[in-house]
Short mmCIF file of C-alpha atoms in Angstrom, two decimals:
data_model
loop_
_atom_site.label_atom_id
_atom_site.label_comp_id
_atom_site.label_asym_id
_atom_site.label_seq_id
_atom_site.Cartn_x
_atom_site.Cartn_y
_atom_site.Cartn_z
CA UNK F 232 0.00 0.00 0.00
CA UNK F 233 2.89 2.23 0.84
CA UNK F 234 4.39 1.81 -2.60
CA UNK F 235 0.78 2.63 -4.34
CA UNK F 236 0.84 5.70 -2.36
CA UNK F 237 4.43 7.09 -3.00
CA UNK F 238 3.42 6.56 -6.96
CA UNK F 239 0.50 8.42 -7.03
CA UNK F 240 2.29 11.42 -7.02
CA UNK F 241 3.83 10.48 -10.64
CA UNK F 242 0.65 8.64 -11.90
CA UNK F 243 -1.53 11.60 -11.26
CA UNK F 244 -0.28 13.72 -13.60
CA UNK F 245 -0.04 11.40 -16.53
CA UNK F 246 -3.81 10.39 -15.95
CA UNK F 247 -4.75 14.39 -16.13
CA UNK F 248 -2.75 14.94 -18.97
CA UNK F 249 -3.57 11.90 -20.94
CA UNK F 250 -6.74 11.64 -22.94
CA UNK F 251 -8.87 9.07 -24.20
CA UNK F 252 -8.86 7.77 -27.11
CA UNK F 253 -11.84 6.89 -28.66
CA UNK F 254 -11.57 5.22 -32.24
CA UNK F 255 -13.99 2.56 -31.14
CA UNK F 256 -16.63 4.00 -29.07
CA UNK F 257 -19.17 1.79 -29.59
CA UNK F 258 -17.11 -1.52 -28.60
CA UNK F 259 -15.41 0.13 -25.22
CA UNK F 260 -18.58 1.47 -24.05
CA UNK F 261 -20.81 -1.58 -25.01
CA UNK F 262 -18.17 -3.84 -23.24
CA UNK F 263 -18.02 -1.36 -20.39
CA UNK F 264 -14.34 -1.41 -20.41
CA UNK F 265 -12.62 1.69 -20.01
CA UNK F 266 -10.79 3.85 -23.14
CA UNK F 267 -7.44 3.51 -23.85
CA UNK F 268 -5.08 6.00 -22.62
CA UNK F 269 -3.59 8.45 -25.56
CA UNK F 270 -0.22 8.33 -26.42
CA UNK F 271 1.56 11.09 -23.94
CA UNK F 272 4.04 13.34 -26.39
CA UNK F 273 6.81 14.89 -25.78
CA UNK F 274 6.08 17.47 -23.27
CA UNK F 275 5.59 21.18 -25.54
CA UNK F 276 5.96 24.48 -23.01
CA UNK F 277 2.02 24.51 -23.22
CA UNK F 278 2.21 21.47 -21.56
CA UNK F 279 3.15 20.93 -17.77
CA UNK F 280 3.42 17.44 -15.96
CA UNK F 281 3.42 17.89 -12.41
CA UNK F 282 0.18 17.85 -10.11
CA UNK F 283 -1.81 20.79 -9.03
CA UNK F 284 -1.49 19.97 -5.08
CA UNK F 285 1.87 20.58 -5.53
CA UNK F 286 1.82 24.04 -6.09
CA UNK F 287 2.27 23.55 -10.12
CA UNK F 288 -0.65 23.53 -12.95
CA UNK F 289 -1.79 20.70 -14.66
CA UNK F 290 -2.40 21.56 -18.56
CA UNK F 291 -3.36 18.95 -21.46
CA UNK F 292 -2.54 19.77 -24.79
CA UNK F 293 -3.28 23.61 -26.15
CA UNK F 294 -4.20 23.96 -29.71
CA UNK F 295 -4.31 27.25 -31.73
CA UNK F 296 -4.45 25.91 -35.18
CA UNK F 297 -8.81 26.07 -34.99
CA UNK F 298 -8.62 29.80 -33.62
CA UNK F 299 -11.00 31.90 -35.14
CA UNK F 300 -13.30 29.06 -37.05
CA UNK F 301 -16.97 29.06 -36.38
CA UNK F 302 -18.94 27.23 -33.27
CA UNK F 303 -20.18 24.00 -35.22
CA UNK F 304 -23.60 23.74 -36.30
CA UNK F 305 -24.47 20.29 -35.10
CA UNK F 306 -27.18 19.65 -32.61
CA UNK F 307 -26.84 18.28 -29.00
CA UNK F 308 -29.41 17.12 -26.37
CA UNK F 309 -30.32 19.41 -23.83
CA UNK F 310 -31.13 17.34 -20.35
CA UNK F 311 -34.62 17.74 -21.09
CA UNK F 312 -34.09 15.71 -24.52
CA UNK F 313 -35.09 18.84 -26.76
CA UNK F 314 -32.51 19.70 -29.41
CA UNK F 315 -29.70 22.31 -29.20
CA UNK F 316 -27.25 23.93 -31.03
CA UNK F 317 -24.12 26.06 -29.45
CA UNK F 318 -25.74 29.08 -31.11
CA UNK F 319 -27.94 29.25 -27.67
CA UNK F 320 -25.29 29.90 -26.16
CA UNK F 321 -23.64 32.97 -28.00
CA UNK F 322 -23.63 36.00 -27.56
CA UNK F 323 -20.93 36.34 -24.45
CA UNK F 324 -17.83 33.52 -24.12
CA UNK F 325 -18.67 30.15 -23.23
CA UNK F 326 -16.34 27.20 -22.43
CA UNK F 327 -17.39 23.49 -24.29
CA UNK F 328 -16.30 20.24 -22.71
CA UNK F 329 -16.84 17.45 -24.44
CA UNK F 330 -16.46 14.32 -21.82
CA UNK F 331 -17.50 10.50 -20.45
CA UNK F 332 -18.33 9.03 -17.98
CA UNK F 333 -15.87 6.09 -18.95
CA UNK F 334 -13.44 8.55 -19.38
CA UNK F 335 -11.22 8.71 -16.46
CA UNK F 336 -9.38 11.88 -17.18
CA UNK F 337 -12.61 13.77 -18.08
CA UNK F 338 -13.96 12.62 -14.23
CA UNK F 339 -11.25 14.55 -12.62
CA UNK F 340 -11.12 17.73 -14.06
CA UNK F 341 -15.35 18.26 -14.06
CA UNK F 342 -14.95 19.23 -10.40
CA UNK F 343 -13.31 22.16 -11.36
CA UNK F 344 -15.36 23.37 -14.38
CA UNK F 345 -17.98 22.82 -11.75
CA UNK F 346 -16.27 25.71 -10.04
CA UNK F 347 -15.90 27.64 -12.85
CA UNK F 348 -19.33 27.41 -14.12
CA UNK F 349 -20.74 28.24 -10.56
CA UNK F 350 -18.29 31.61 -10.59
CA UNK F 351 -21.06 32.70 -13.01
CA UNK F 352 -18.98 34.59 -15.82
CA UNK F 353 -17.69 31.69 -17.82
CA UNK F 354 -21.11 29.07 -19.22
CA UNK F 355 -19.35 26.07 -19.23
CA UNK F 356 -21.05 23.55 -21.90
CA UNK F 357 -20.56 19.58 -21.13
CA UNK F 358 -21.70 17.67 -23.01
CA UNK F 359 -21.12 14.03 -22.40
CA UNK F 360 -20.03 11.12 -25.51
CA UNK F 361 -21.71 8.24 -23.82
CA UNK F 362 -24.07 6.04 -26.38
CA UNK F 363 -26.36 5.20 -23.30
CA UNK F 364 -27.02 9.05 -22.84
CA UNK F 365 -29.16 9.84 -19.83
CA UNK F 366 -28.89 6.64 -18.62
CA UNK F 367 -25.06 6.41 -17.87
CA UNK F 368 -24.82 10.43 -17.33
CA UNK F 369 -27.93 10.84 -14.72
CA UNK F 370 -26.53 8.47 -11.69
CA UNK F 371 -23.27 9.76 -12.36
CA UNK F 372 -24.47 13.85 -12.29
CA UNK F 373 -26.76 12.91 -9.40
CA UNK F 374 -23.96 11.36 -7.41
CA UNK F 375 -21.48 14.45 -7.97
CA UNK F 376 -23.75 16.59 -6.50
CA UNK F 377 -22.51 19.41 -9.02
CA UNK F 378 -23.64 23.28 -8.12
CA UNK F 379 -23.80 24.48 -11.90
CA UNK F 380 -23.10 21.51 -14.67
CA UNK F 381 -26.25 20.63 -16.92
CA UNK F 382 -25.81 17.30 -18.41
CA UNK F 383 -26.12 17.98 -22.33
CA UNK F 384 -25.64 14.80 -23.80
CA UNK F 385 -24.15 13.51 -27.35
CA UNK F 386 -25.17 10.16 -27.93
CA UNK F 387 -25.33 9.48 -31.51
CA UNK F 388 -21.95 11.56 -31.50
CA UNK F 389 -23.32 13.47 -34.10
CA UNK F 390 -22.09 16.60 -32.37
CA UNK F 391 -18.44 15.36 -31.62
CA UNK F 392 -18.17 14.10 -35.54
CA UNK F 393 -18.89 17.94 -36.36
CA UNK F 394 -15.58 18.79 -34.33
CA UNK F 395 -13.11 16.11 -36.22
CA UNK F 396 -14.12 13.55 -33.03
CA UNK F 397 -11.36 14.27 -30.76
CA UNK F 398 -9.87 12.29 -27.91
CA UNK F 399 -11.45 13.22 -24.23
CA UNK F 400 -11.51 15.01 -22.60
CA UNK F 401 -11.37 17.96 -25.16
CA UNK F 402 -11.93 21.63 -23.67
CA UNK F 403 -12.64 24.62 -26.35
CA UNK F 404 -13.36 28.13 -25.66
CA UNK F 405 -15.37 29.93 -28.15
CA UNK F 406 -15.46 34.16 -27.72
CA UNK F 407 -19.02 35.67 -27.91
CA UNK F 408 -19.49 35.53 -31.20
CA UNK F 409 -19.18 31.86 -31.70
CA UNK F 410 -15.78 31.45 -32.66
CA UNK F 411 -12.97 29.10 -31.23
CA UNK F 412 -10.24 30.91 -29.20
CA UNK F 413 -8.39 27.93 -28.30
CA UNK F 414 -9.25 23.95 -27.65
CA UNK F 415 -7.31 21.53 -24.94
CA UNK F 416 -6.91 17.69 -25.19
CA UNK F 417 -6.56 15.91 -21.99
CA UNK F 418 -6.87 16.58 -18.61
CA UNK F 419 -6.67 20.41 -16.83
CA UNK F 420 -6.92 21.81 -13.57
CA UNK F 421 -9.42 24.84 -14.70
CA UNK F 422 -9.06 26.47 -11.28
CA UNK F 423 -5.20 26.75 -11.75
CA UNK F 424 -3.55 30.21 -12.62
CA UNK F 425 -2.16 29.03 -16.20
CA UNK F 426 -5.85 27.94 -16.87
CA UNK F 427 -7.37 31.29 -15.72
CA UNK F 428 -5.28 33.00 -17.77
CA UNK F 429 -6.04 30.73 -20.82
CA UNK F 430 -10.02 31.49 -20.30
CA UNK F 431 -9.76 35.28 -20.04
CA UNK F 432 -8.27 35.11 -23.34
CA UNK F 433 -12.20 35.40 -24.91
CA UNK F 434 -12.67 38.49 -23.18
#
């Protein structure tokens, strides 16, 4: 037990910064069995590896190359089950999370876009990638107790197909009039100062 405990200081990180890849939703989430772990690159300087209780942020992988393109047009279910589209959500910045339930990485982090979203300035859009829908995503929202989170859910994946399907967890910010700013792959502390710094960047 010792040793388990004198590794999860170098495990933690790696499971935050990691994402999940999901080539083959359909057979990992049928089977229950949890995603595969992304291949970890070489470390960039938008990239840090050590864990947030240690004084030092936690960041996934920052991507610029999508800056400035257009909020995708693809509809989502709200938790109600009526459609949606991010255009309801325009009009001042808004953060989009994309996440699982079977995604370990994407577990970790929603505590703190919890936070964020119940700050009140940032909307924080998650919508979850499970093929079950409400029926995976209800016992888990009901058992996190979260103050601001909706569960929006994606479970034809019609709405991540729109976005190129990227690995979870994948974070984008989108400025008020519907355009991308910036997305991150993988894990991120999004109470940390390098993260505040990355979301004020749609003011």
């Amino acid at each position: 037990m010792r040793s388990v405990t004198l590794l999860l200081p170098v495990l933690l990180p790696v499971l935050l910064t990691a994402g999940c890849d999901r080539q083959s939703p359909a057979n990992e989430q049928a089977n229950g069995v949890a995603a595969n772990i992304a291949d970890a690159s070489v470390p960039t300087p938008d990239e840090a590896t050590a864990p947030a209780d240690n004084g030092v942020d936690v960041i996934g992988k920052l991507d610029r190359e999508h800056k400035g393109e257009a909020a995708p047009a693809a509809a989502f279910e709200s938790p109600g089950g009526a459609k949606l589209t991010l255009a309801s959500f325009t009009g001042k910045p808004f953060l989009l999370n994309l996440w699982a339930t079977w995604c370990g990485p994407c577990k970790i982090e929603m505590p703190a876009l919890d936070t964020i979203a119940a700050e009140g300035k940032l909307p924080v859009v998650t919508i979850s990638q499970d093929l079950n829908g409400a029926a995976a995503v209800t016992p888990y929202f009901a058992a996190a107790k979260f103050k601001a989170l909706k569960p929006y859910l994606d479970p034809k994946l019609g709405f991540s197909y729109a976005l190129g399907n990227p690995s979870l967890p994948t974070t984008i910010l989108y400025d008020a009039s519907g355009k991308e700013v910036w997305r991150m792959t993988g894990g991120m502390d999004w109470t940390s100062p390098t993260a505040r710094e990355l979301l004020a960047e749609a003011d």
